Amino acid sequence: MFKTIADPADCEVRSVIRFLNAKNANPAEIHRQLVEIYGENVMADGMFRKWVRQFNDGRINVHDEARSGRSFVVNDGLVAKVNEKIRENSRFTIRMLCDEFPQISKTVLHEIVTNRLNYRKLCSR
């Protein structure tokens, strides 16, 4: 009996798929070996087939591709502007800040206030 590996990194599992695929193992055998070592929930069957197909088509990278989307970087200037608005009105809410900064999402504002500026709720009503 083999020792099972809990919570493997995605790239680790993909590396094993790529290795066994290069050895010309059939997909059913690759999947059986993955389940044997990593457990039943190692990877969904459709995702497994997708990776085997991509490696057969010549893919060599086992890491995720960069995803498109709106990237947002919290910079020191933005943190300073949020801090300035908070100091103007110490009885602020995240919703009030959303009205002041409509281009920034509520979750990003919450992250700035709690993690970067270390403000906490002082009292409840």
PDB file of C-alpha atoms in Angstrom:
ATOM      1  CA  MET A   1       0.000   0.000   0.000  1.00  0.00           C
ATOM      2  CA  PHE A   2       1.263   3.459  -0.914  1.00  0.00           C
ATOM      3  CA  LYS A   3       1.297   6.451   1.369  1.00  0.00           C
ATOM      4  CA  THR A   4      -1.276   9.027   0.246  1.00  0.00           C
ATOM      5  CA  ILE A   5      -0.389  12.690  -0.184  1.00  0.00           C
ATOM      6  CA  ALA A   6      -2.956  15.152   1.126  1.00  0.00           C
ATOM      7  CA  ASP A   7      -3.557  18.575  -0.459  1.00  0.00           C
ATOM      8  CA  PRO A   8      -1.065  18.481  -3.327  1.00  0.00           C
ATOM      9  CA  ALA A   9      -0.303  21.644  -5.258  1.00  0.00           C
ATOM     10  CA  ASP A  10      -2.074  21.868  -8.612  1.00  0.00           C
ATOM     11  CA  CYS A  11       1.224  22.121 -10.476  1.00  0.00           C
ATOM     12  CA  GLU A  12       2.457  18.970  -8.706  1.00  0.00           C
ATOM     13  CA  VAL A  13      -0.495  16.934  -9.975  1.00  0.00           C
ATOM     14  CA  ARG A  14      -0.092  18.401 -13.461  1.00  0.00           C
ATOM     15  CA  SER A  15       3.604  17.513 -13.406  1.00  0.00           C
ATOM     16  CA  VAL A  16       2.724  13.889 -12.646  1.00  0.00           C
ATOM     17  CA  ILE A  17       0.171  13.905 -15.476  1.00  0.00           C
ATOM     18  CA  ARG A  18       2.778  15.341 -17.853  1.00  0.00           C
ATOM     19  CA  PHE A  19       5.402  12.796 -16.739  1.00  0.00           C
ATOM     20  CA  LEU A  20       3.151   9.765 -17.095  1.00  0.00           C
ATOM     21  CA  ASN A  21       1.771  11.087 -20.376  1.00  0.00           C
ATOM     22  CA  ALA A  22       5.336  11.388 -21.699  1.00  0.00           C
ATOM     23  CA  LYS A  23       5.847   7.719 -20.779  1.00  0.00           C
ATOM     24  CA  ASN A  24       2.869   6.936 -23.055  1.00  0.00           C
ATOM     25  CA  ALA A  25       0.654   5.707 -20.232  1.00  0.00           C
ATOM     26  CA  ASN A  26      -2.988   5.713 -21.210  1.00  0.00           C
ATOM     27  CA  PRO A  27      -5.211   8.302 -19.522  1.00  0.00           C
ATOM     28  CA  ALA A  28      -7.175   5.713 -17.534  1.00  0.00           C
ATOM     29  CA  GLU A  29      -3.946   4.377 -16.011  1.00  0.00           C
ATOM     30  CA  ILE A  30      -2.707   7.899 -15.246  1.00  0.00           C
ATOM     31  CA  HIS A  31      -5.985   8.730 -13.500  1.00  0.00           C
ATOM     32  CA  ARG A  32      -5.896   5.468 -11.531  1.00  0.00           C
ATOM     33  CA  GLN A  33      -2.389   6.214 -10.288  1.00  0.00           C
ATOM     34  CA  LEU A  34      -3.319   9.780  -9.336  1.00  0.00           C
ATOM     35  CA  VAL A  35      -6.312   8.589  -7.310  1.00  0.00           C
ATOM     36  CA  GLU A  36      -4.160   5.915  -5.675  1.00  0.00           C
ATOM     37  CA  ILE A  37      -1.607   8.440  -4.409  1.00  0.00           C
ATOM     38  CA  TYR A  38      -3.556  11.697  -4.012  1.00  0.00           C
ATOM     39  CA  GLY A  39      -7.034  10.401  -3.135  1.00  0.00           C
ATOM     40  CA  GLU A  40     -10.441  10.482  -4.790  1.00  0.00           C
ATOM     41  CA  ASN A  41     -10.799  14.250  -4.983  1.00  0.00           C
ATOM     42  CA  VAL A  42      -7.451  14.956  -6.616  1.00  0.00           C
ATOM     43  CA  MET A  43      -8.884  16.486  -9.791  1.00  0.00           C
ATOM     44  CA  ALA A  44     -12.212  16.494 -11.569  1.00  0.00           C
ATOM     45  CA  ASP A  45     -12.404  14.055 -14.467  1.00  0.00           C
ATOM     46  CA  GLY A  46     -13.106  16.769 -17.039  1.00  0.00           C
ATOM     47  CA  MET A  47     -10.167  18.848 -15.848  1.00  0.00           C
ATOM     48  CA  PHE A  48      -7.926  15.779 -15.936  1.00  0.00           C
ATOM     49  CA  ARG A  49      -8.912  15.067 -19.543  1.00  0.00           C
ATOM     50  CA  LYS A  50      -8.299  18.720 -20.447  1.00  0.00           C
ATOM     51  CA  TRP A  51      -4.738  18.588 -19.097  1.00  0.00           C
ATOM     52  CA  VAL A  52      -3.965  15.280 -20.836  1.00  0.00           C
ATOM     53  CA  ARG A  53      -5.246  16.751 -24.101  1.00  0.00           C
ATOM     54  CA  GLN A  54      -3.150  19.894 -23.670  1.00  0.00           C
ATOM     55  CA  PHE A  55       0.009  17.895 -22.932  1.00  0.00           C
ATOM     56  CA  ASN A  56      -0.670  15.733 -25.994  1.00  0.00           C
ATOM     57  CA  ASP A  57      -0.974  18.923 -28.038  1.00  0.00           C
ATOM     58  CA  GLY A  58       2.494  20.006 -26.946  1.00  0.00           C
ATOM     59  CA  ARG A  59       1.954  22.086 -23.821  1.00  0.00           C
ATOM     60  CA  ILE A  60       4.958  21.997 -21.503  1.00  0.00           C
ATOM     61  CA  ASN A  61       3.993  24.495 -18.789  1.00  0.00           C
ATOM     62  CA  VAL A  62       2.257  22.970 -15.746  1.00  0.00           C
ATOM     63  CA  HIS A  63       1.311  26.323 -14.219  1.00  0.00           C
ATOM     64  CA  ASP A  64      -1.898  28.281 -14.811  1.00  0.00           C
ATOM     65  CA  GLU A  65      -1.982  30.839 -17.587  1.00  0.00           C
ATOM     66  CA  ALA A  66      -2.354  34.486 -16.639  1.00  0.00           C
ATOM     67  CA  ARG A  67      -6.021  35.383 -16.563  1.00  0.00           C
ATOM     68  CA  SER A  68      -7.518  38.415 -18.131  1.00  0.00           C
ATOM     69  CA  GLY A  69      -9.520  40.781 -16.055  1.00  0.00           C
ATOM     70  CA  ARG A  70      -9.332  43.991 -14.205  1.00  0.00           C
ATOM     71  CA  SER A  71      -6.204  44.029 -12.115  1.00  0.00           C
ATOM     72  CA  PHE A  72      -6.121  46.473  -9.286  1.00  0.00           C
ATOM     73  CA  VAL A  73      -3.084  47.338  -7.257  1.00  0.00           C
ATOM     74  CA  VAL A  74      -3.509  49.144  -3.980  1.00  0.00           C
ATOM     75  CA  ASN A  75      -0.816  51.818  -3.903  1.00  0.00           C
ATOM     76  CA  ASP A  76       0.329  54.159  -1.148  1.00  0.00           C
ATOM     77  CA  GLY A  77      -1.301  57.187  -2.806  1.00  0.00           C
ATOM     78  CA  LEU A  78      -4.701  55.526  -2.755  1.00  0.00           C
ATOM     79  CA  VAL A  79      -4.256  54.460   0.865  1.00  0.00           C
ATOM     80  CA  ALA A  80      -3.342  58.052   1.775  1.00  0.00           C
ATOM     81  CA  LYS A  81      -6.469  59.412   0.024  1.00  0.00           C
ATOM     82  CA  VAL A  82      -8.711  56.919   1.844  1.00  0.00           C
ATOM     83  CA  ASN A  83      -7.031  57.768   5.149  1.00  0.00           C
ATOM     84  CA  GLU A  84      -7.587  61.483   4.478  1.00  0.00           C
ATOM     85  CA  LYS A  85     -11.321  60.916   3.876  1.00  0.00           C
ATOM     86  CA  ILE A  86     -11.575  58.876   7.069  1.00  0.00           C
ATOM     87  CA  ARG A  87      -9.881  61.601   9.106  1.00  0.00           C
ATOM     88  CA  GLU A  88     -12.337  64.169   7.715  1.00  0.00           C
ATOM     89  CA  ASN A  89     -15.239  62.138   9.120  1.00  0.00           C
ATOM     90  CA  SER A  90     -14.349  59.619  11.801  1.00  0.00           C
ATOM     91  CA  ARG A  91     -17.913  58.269  11.799  1.00  0.00           C
ATOM     92  CA  PHE A  92     -17.425  56.732   8.372  1.00  0.00           C
ATOM     93  CA  THR A  93     -18.830  53.540   6.902  1.00  0.00           C
ATOM     94  CA  ILE A  94     -17.466  51.497   4.054  1.00  0.00           C
ATOM     95  CA  ARG A  95     -20.590  52.410   2.085  1.00  0.00           C
ATOM     96  CA  MET A  96     -19.824  56.125   2.544  1.00  0.00           C
ATOM     97  CA  LEU A  97     -16.300  55.499   1.275  1.00  0.00           C
ATOM     98  CA  CYS A  98     -17.768  53.697  -1.756  1.00  0.00           C
ATOM     99  CA  ASP A  99     -19.645  56.886  -2.585  1.00  0.00           C
ATOM    100  CA  GLU A 100     -16.408  58.882  -2.321  1.00  0.00           C
ATOM    101  CA  PHE A 101     -14.392  56.391  -4.383  1.00  0.00           C
ATOM    102  CA  PRO A 102     -16.787  54.887  -6.978  1.00  0.00           C
ATOM    103  CA  GLN A 103     -13.941  53.394  -9.037  1.00  0.00           C
ATOM    104  CA  ILE A 104     -12.882  51.133  -6.137  1.00  0.00           C
ATOM    105  CA  SER A 105     -14.869  48.080  -5.123  1.00  0.00           C
ATOM    106  CA  LYS A 106     -16.305  47.682  -1.671  1.00  0.00           C
ATOM    107  CA  THR A 107     -14.086  44.697  -0.866  1.00  0.00           C
ATOM    108  CA  VAL A 108     -10.915  46.567  -1.852  1.00  0.00           C
ATOM    109  CA  LEU A 109     -11.945  49.521   0.304  1.00  0.00           C
ATOM    110  CA  HIS A 110     -12.638  47.181   3.202  1.00  0.00           C
ATOM    111  CA  GLU A 111      -9.210  45.603   2.739  1.00  0.00           C
ATOM    112  CA  ILE A 112      -7.528  49.046   2.724  1.00  0.00           C
ATOM    113  CA  VAL A 113      -9.353  50.189   5.858  1.00  0.00           C
ATOM    114  CA  THR A 114      -8.873  47.020   7.882  1.00  0.00           C
ATOM    115  CA  ASN A 115      -5.550  45.623   6.695  1.00  0.00           C
ATOM    116  CA  ARG A 116      -3.536  48.604   5.470  1.00  0.00           C
ATOM    117  CA  LEU A 117      -4.817  51.335   7.821  1.00  0.00           C
ATOM    118  CA  ASN A 118      -5.669  49.006  10.735  1.00  0.00           C
ATOM    119  CA  TYR A 119      -8.946  50.763  11.560  1.00  0.00           C
ATOM    120  CA  ARG A 120     -11.453  48.775  13.595  1.00  0.00           C
ATOM    121  CA  LYS A 121     -15.024  49.295  14.673  1.00  0.00           C
ATOM    122  CA  LEU A 122     -14.986  51.113  17.984  1.00  0.00           C
ATOM    123  CA  CYS A 123     -18.584  50.838  19.144  1.00  0.00           C
ATOM    124  CA  SER A 124     -21.871  49.430  18.041  1.00  0.00           C
ATOM    125  CA  ARG A 125     -25.189  51.195  18.039  1.00  0.00           C
TER     126      ARG A 125
END
